[in-house]
Amino acid sequence: MEETNFLKPKEVEIEDKVANEKNMYVISKIPAFEAVSIFDQELPALVVNMLNINSLSRDRIKELTLNIMKYVAIKKDDRLIPLTTAALIDNHCPSFETVNELLKQMINYNTSFFKDGKSLNFLKRLEALATEKITEMLTRLSDRLSTKN
């Protein structure tokens, strides 16, 4: 196999139920310095932005996805081809479901936060906060619509 910059590469099989197919990918540990940026700054900021719908940036989501997905590759003729561009991701991931699963795999492989149930409390708090924000938005929208009628 050709030399790559991948650290501790690991093969994973992703089943995409939307596209009804299974594909093999190679995921990698992200180098420590870059992982600090992704997991300590970008990912939490993205989650906070997602809860504040008005400030959600599609460019930020795309940038974070590309920063993580460049450590995912496909194997072709004993070579690893990293998915470094949107075009490569689109060509080798049959649907959003595959990209989403690969992102989850990368987060699990590169952090201990999501192992051993540690994320459960975080995700429950996140769900409660998201539900609260969505309820507030829907209540405001409902109030506006009822005053117009």
PDB file of C-alpha atoms in Angstrom:
ATOM      1  CA  MET A   1       0.000   0.000   0.000  1.00  0.00           C
ATOM      2  CA  GLU A   2       1.211   3.488  -0.854  1.00  0.00           C
ATOM      3  CA  GLU A   3       2.506   5.631   1.990  1.00  0.00           C
ATOM      4  CA  THR A   4       0.014   8.208   3.249  1.00  0.00           C
ATOM      5  CA  ASN A   5      -0.146  10.746   6.021  1.00  0.00           C
ATOM      6  CA  PHE A   6      -2.825   8.681   7.718  1.00  0.00           C
ATOM      7  CA  LEU A   7      -2.141   7.866  11.368  1.00  0.00           C
ATOM      8  CA  LYS A   8      -3.316   4.451  12.530  1.00  0.00           C
ATOM      9  CA  PRO A   9      -5.553   3.848   9.501  1.00  0.00           C
ATOM     10  CA  LYS A  10      -8.611   1.706  10.171  1.00  0.00           C
ATOM     11  CA  GLU A  11     -10.964   0.133   7.643  1.00  0.00           C
ATOM     12  CA  VAL A  12     -14.684   0.640   8.212  1.00  0.00           C
ATOM     13  CA  GLU A  13     -17.663  -0.604   6.267  1.00  0.00           C
ATOM     14  CA  ILE A  14     -20.548   1.815   5.950  1.00  0.00           C
ATOM     15  CA  GLU A  15     -24.007   0.616   5.021  1.00  0.00           C
ATOM     16  CA  ASP A  16     -26.044   3.287   3.291  1.00  0.00           C
ATOM     17  CA  LYS A  17     -29.708   2.315   3.510  1.00  0.00           C
ATOM     18  CA  VAL A  18     -30.789   5.240   1.333  1.00  0.00           C
ATOM     19  CA  ALA A  19     -28.578   4.111  -1.549  1.00  0.00           C
ATOM     20  CA  ASN A  20     -28.952   0.447  -0.540  1.00  0.00           C
ATOM     21  CA  GLU A  21     -25.242  -0.317  -0.698  1.00  0.00           C
ATOM     22  CA  LYS A  22     -22.202  -1.005   1.475  1.00  0.00           C
ATOM     23  CA  ASN A  23     -18.809   0.589   0.930  1.00  0.00           C
ATOM     24  CA  MET A  24     -15.392   0.244   2.539  1.00  0.00           C
ATOM     25  CA  TYR A  25     -13.541   3.328   3.718  1.00  0.00           C
ATOM     26  CA  VAL A  26     -10.297   3.934   5.586  1.00  0.00           C
ATOM     27  CA  ILE A  27     -10.423   6.392   8.477  1.00  0.00           C
ATOM     28  CA  SER A  28      -7.456   7.898  10.258  1.00  0.00           C
ATOM     29  CA  LYS A  29      -6.491   9.480  13.505  1.00  0.00           C
ATOM     30  CA  ILE A  30      -6.283  13.248  13.040  1.00  0.00           C
ATOM     31  CA  PRO A  31      -2.894  14.742  13.977  1.00  0.00           C
ATOM     32  CA  ALA A  32      -3.024  16.184  17.506  1.00  0.00           C
ATOM     33  CA  PHE A  33      -2.573  19.857  16.669  1.00  0.00           C
ATOM     34  CA  GLU A  34      -5.245  19.827  13.973  1.00  0.00           C
ATOM     35  CA  ALA A  35      -7.578  17.771  16.168  1.00  0.00           C
ATOM     36  CA  VAL A  36      -7.421  20.506  18.826  1.00  0.00           C
ATOM     37  CA  SER A  37      -8.788  22.980  16.308  1.00  0.00           C
ATOM     38  CA  ILE A  38     -11.488  20.642  15.014  1.00  0.00           C
ATOM     39  CA  PHE A  39     -12.737  19.072  18.232  1.00  0.00           C
ATOM     40  CA  ASP A  40     -12.105  21.820  20.778  1.00  0.00           C
ATOM     41  CA  GLN A  41     -13.064  24.856  18.683  1.00  0.00           C
ATOM     42  CA  GLU A  42     -14.865  24.136  15.435  1.00  0.00           C
ATOM     43  CA  LEU A  43     -17.168  21.259  16.415  1.00  0.00           C
ATOM     44  CA  PRO A  44     -18.523  22.843  19.640  1.00  0.00           C
ATOM     45  CA  ALA A  45     -18.998  26.186  17.849  1.00  0.00           C
ATOM     46  CA  LEU A  46     -20.892  24.420  15.104  1.00  0.00           C
ATOM     47  CA  VAL A  47     -23.208  22.715  17.610  1.00  0.00           C
ATOM     48  CA  VAL A  48     -23.901  26.067  19.294  1.00  0.00           C
ATOM     49  CA  ASN A  49     -24.568  27.673  15.899  1.00  0.00           C
ATOM     50  CA  MET A  50     -26.940  24.860  14.987  1.00  0.00           C
ATOM     51  CA  LEU A  51     -29.051  25.656  18.041  1.00  0.00           C
ATOM     52  CA  ASN A  52     -29.246  29.294  16.965  1.00  0.00           C
ATOM     53  CA  ILE A  53     -30.797  28.700  13.557  1.00  0.00           C
ATOM     54  CA  ASN A  54     -30.254  32.290  12.386  1.00  0.00           C
ATOM     55  CA  SER A  55     -26.465  32.082  12.694  1.00  0.00           C
ATOM     56  CA  LEU A  56     -26.023  28.679  11.032  1.00  0.00           C
ATOM     57  CA  SER A  57     -23.380  29.024   8.336  1.00  0.00           C
ATOM     58  CA  ARG A  58     -23.403  26.578   5.447  1.00  0.00           C
ATOM     59  CA  ASP A  59     -19.817  27.549   4.652  1.00  0.00           C
ATOM     60  CA  ARG A  60     -18.778  26.686   8.213  1.00  0.00           C
ATOM     61  CA  ILE A  61     -20.470  23.291   8.006  1.00  0.00           C
ATOM     62  CA  LYS A  62     -18.809  22.607   4.655  1.00  0.00           C
ATOM     63  CA  GLU A  63     -15.396  23.668   5.988  1.00  0.00           C
ATOM     64  CA  LEU A  64     -15.671  21.478   9.094  1.00  0.00           C
ATOM     65  CA  THR A  65     -16.884  18.517   7.032  1.00  0.00           C
ATOM     66  CA  LEU A  66     -13.963  18.892   4.605  1.00  0.00           C
ATOM     67  CA  ASN A  67     -11.489  19.252   7.511  1.00  0.00           C
ATOM     68  CA  ILE A  68     -12.643  15.933   8.944  1.00  0.00           C
ATOM     69  CA  MET A  69     -13.303  14.059   5.685  1.00  0.00           C
ATOM     70  CA  LYS A  70      -9.750  14.637   4.409  1.00  0.00           C
ATOM     71  CA  TYR A  71      -8.827  11.924   6.911  1.00  0.00           C
ATOM     72  CA  VAL A  72     -11.229   9.479   5.252  1.00  0.00           C
ATOM     73  CA  ALA A  73     -10.135   7.609   2.139  1.00  0.00           C
ATOM     74  CA  ILE A  74     -11.179   4.966  -0.310  1.00  0.00           C
ATOM     75  CA  LYS A  75      -8.827   2.180  -1.354  1.00  0.00           C
ATOM     76  CA  LYS A  76      -8.154   1.803  -5.057  1.00  0.00           C
ATOM     77  CA  ASP A  77      -5.451  -0.457  -6.500  1.00  0.00           C
ATOM     78  CA  ASP A  78      -3.622  -0.631  -3.142  1.00  0.00           C
ATOM     79  CA  ARG A  79      -3.599   3.180  -2.892  1.00  0.00           C
ATOM     80  CA  LEU A  80      -5.485   5.363  -0.485  1.00  0.00           C
ATOM     81  CA  ILE A  81      -7.363   8.248  -2.054  1.00  0.00           C
ATOM     82  CA  PRO A  82      -8.307  10.757   0.665  1.00  0.00           C
ATOM     83  CA  LEU A  83     -11.685  12.446   0.269  1.00  0.00           C
ATOM     84  CA  THR A  84     -10.241  15.965   0.287  1.00  0.00           C
ATOM     85  CA  THR A  85     -12.794  17.792  -1.867  1.00  0.00           C
ATOM     86  CA  ALA A  86     -16.549  18.057  -2.119  1.00  0.00           C
ATOM     87  CA  ALA A  87     -16.345  16.408  -5.551  1.00  0.00           C
ATOM     88  CA  LEU A  88     -14.456  13.378  -4.176  1.00  0.00           C
ATOM     89  CA  ILE A  89     -16.933  13.073  -1.312  1.00  0.00           C
ATOM     90  CA  ASP A  90     -19.871  13.270  -3.726  1.00  0.00           C
ATOM     91  CA  ASN A  91     -18.282  10.677  -6.041  1.00  0.00           C
ATOM     92  CA  HIS A  92     -17.520   8.136  -3.308  1.00  0.00           C
ATOM     93  CA  CYS A  93     -20.332   8.655  -0.795  1.00  0.00           C
ATOM     94  CA  PRO A  94     -23.688   7.613  -2.229  1.00  0.00           C
ATOM     95  CA  SER A  95     -25.752   9.859   0.066  1.00  0.00           C
ATOM     96  CA  PHE A  96     -25.739  12.185   3.055  1.00  0.00           C
ATOM     97  CA  GLU A  97     -26.295   9.119   5.231  1.00  0.00           C
ATOM     98  CA  THR A  98     -22.835   7.795   4.344  1.00  0.00           C
ATOM     99  CA  VAL A  99     -21.149  11.155   4.997  1.00  0.00           C
ATOM    100  CA  ASN A 100     -22.977  11.471   8.310  1.00  0.00           C
ATOM    101  CA  GLU A 101     -21.942   7.953   9.371  1.00  0.00           C
ATOM    102  CA  LEU A 102     -18.321   8.610   8.371  1.00  0.00           C
ATOM    103  CA  LEU A 103     -18.299  11.816  10.423  1.00  0.00           C
ATOM    104  CA  LYS A 104     -19.638   9.870  13.427  1.00  0.00           C
ATOM    105  CA  GLN A 105     -16.988   7.182  12.912  1.00  0.00           C
ATOM    106  CA  MET A 106     -14.265   9.854  12.773  1.00  0.00           C
ATOM    107  CA  ILE A 107     -15.487  11.549  15.946  1.00  0.00           C
ATOM    108  CA  ASN A 108     -15.637   8.206  17.769  1.00  0.00           C
ATOM    109  CA  TYR A 109     -12.214   7.128  16.499  1.00  0.00           C
ATOM    110  CA  ASN A 110     -10.531  10.425  17.359  1.00  0.00           C
ATOM    111  CA  THR A 111     -12.030  11.267  20.741  1.00  0.00           C
ATOM    112  CA  SER A 112     -12.803   9.510  23.988  1.00  0.00           C
ATOM    113  CA  PHE A 113     -15.693  11.882  24.626  1.00  0.00           C
ATOM    114  CA  PHE A 114     -18.167   9.746  22.704  1.00  0.00           C
ATOM    115  CA  LYS A 115     -16.994   6.437  24.152  1.00  0.00           C
ATOM    116  CA  ASP A 116     -18.241   4.619  27.235  1.00  0.00           C
ATOM    117  CA  GLY A 117     -21.536   6.526  27.285  1.00  0.00           C
ATOM    118  CA  LYS A 118     -19.842   9.805  28.210  1.00  0.00           C
ATOM    119  CA  SER A 119     -21.708  11.585  25.448  1.00  0.00           C
ATOM    120  CA  LEU A 120     -25.125  10.414  26.617  1.00  0.00           C
ATOM    121  CA  ASN A 121     -25.568  13.177  29.201  1.00  0.00           C
ATOM    122  CA  PHE A 122     -24.213  15.773  26.782  1.00  0.00           C
ATOM    123  CA  LEU A 123     -26.577  14.612  24.044  1.00  0.00           C
ATOM    124  CA  LYS A 124     -29.540  14.591  26.428  1.00  0.00           C
ATOM    125  CA  ARG A 125     -28.752  18.175  27.478  1.00  0.00           C
ATOM    126  CA  LEU A 126     -28.291  19.125  23.836  1.00  0.00           C
ATOM    127  CA  GLU A 127     -31.632  17.556  22.923  1.00  0.00           C
ATOM    128  CA  ALA A 128     -33.386  19.401  25.760  1.00  0.00           C
ATOM    129  CA  LEU A 129     -31.819  22.704  24.717  1.00  0.00           C
ATOM    130  CA  ALA A 130     -32.716  22.111  21.060  1.00  0.00           C
ATOM    131  CA  THR A 131     -36.302  21.240  22.019  1.00  0.00           C
ATOM    132  CA  GLU A 132     -36.533  24.385  24.140  1.00  0.00           C
ATOM    133  CA  LYS A 133     -35.188  26.597  21.316  1.00  0.00           C
ATOM    134  CA  ILE A 134     -37.455  25.019  18.706  1.00  0.00           C
ATOM    135  CA  THR A 135     -40.473  25.391  21.001  1.00  0.00           C
ATOM    136  CA  GLU A 136     -39.640  29.079  21.546  1.00  0.00           C
ATOM    137  CA  MET A 137     -39.303  29.649  17.792  1.00  0.00           C
ATOM    138  CA  LEU A 138     -42.562  27.863  17.002  1.00  0.00           C
ATOM    139  CA  THR A 139     -44.403  29.770  19.745  1.00  0.00           C
ATOM    140  CA  ARG A 140     -43.170  33.118  18.363  1.00  0.00           C
ATOM    141  CA  LEU A 141     -44.120  32.068  14.845  1.00  0.00           C
ATOM    142  CA  SER A 142     -47.552  30.915  15.981  1.00  0.00           C
ATOM    143  CA  ASP A 143     -48.111  34.209  17.817  1.00  0.00           C
ATOM    144  CA  ARG A 144     -47.152  36.202  14.714  1.00  0.00           C
ATOM    145  CA  LEU A 145     -49.429  34.164  12.483  1.00  0.00           C
ATOM    146  CA  SER A 146     -52.401  34.436  14.869  1.00  0.00           C
ATOM    147  CA  THR A 147     -52.032  38.254  15.095  1.00  0.00           C
ATOM    148  CA  LYS A 148     -52.026  38.514  11.284  1.00  0.00           C
ATOM    149  CA  ASN A 149     -55.311  36.597  11.065  1.00  0.00           C
TER     150      ASN A 149
END
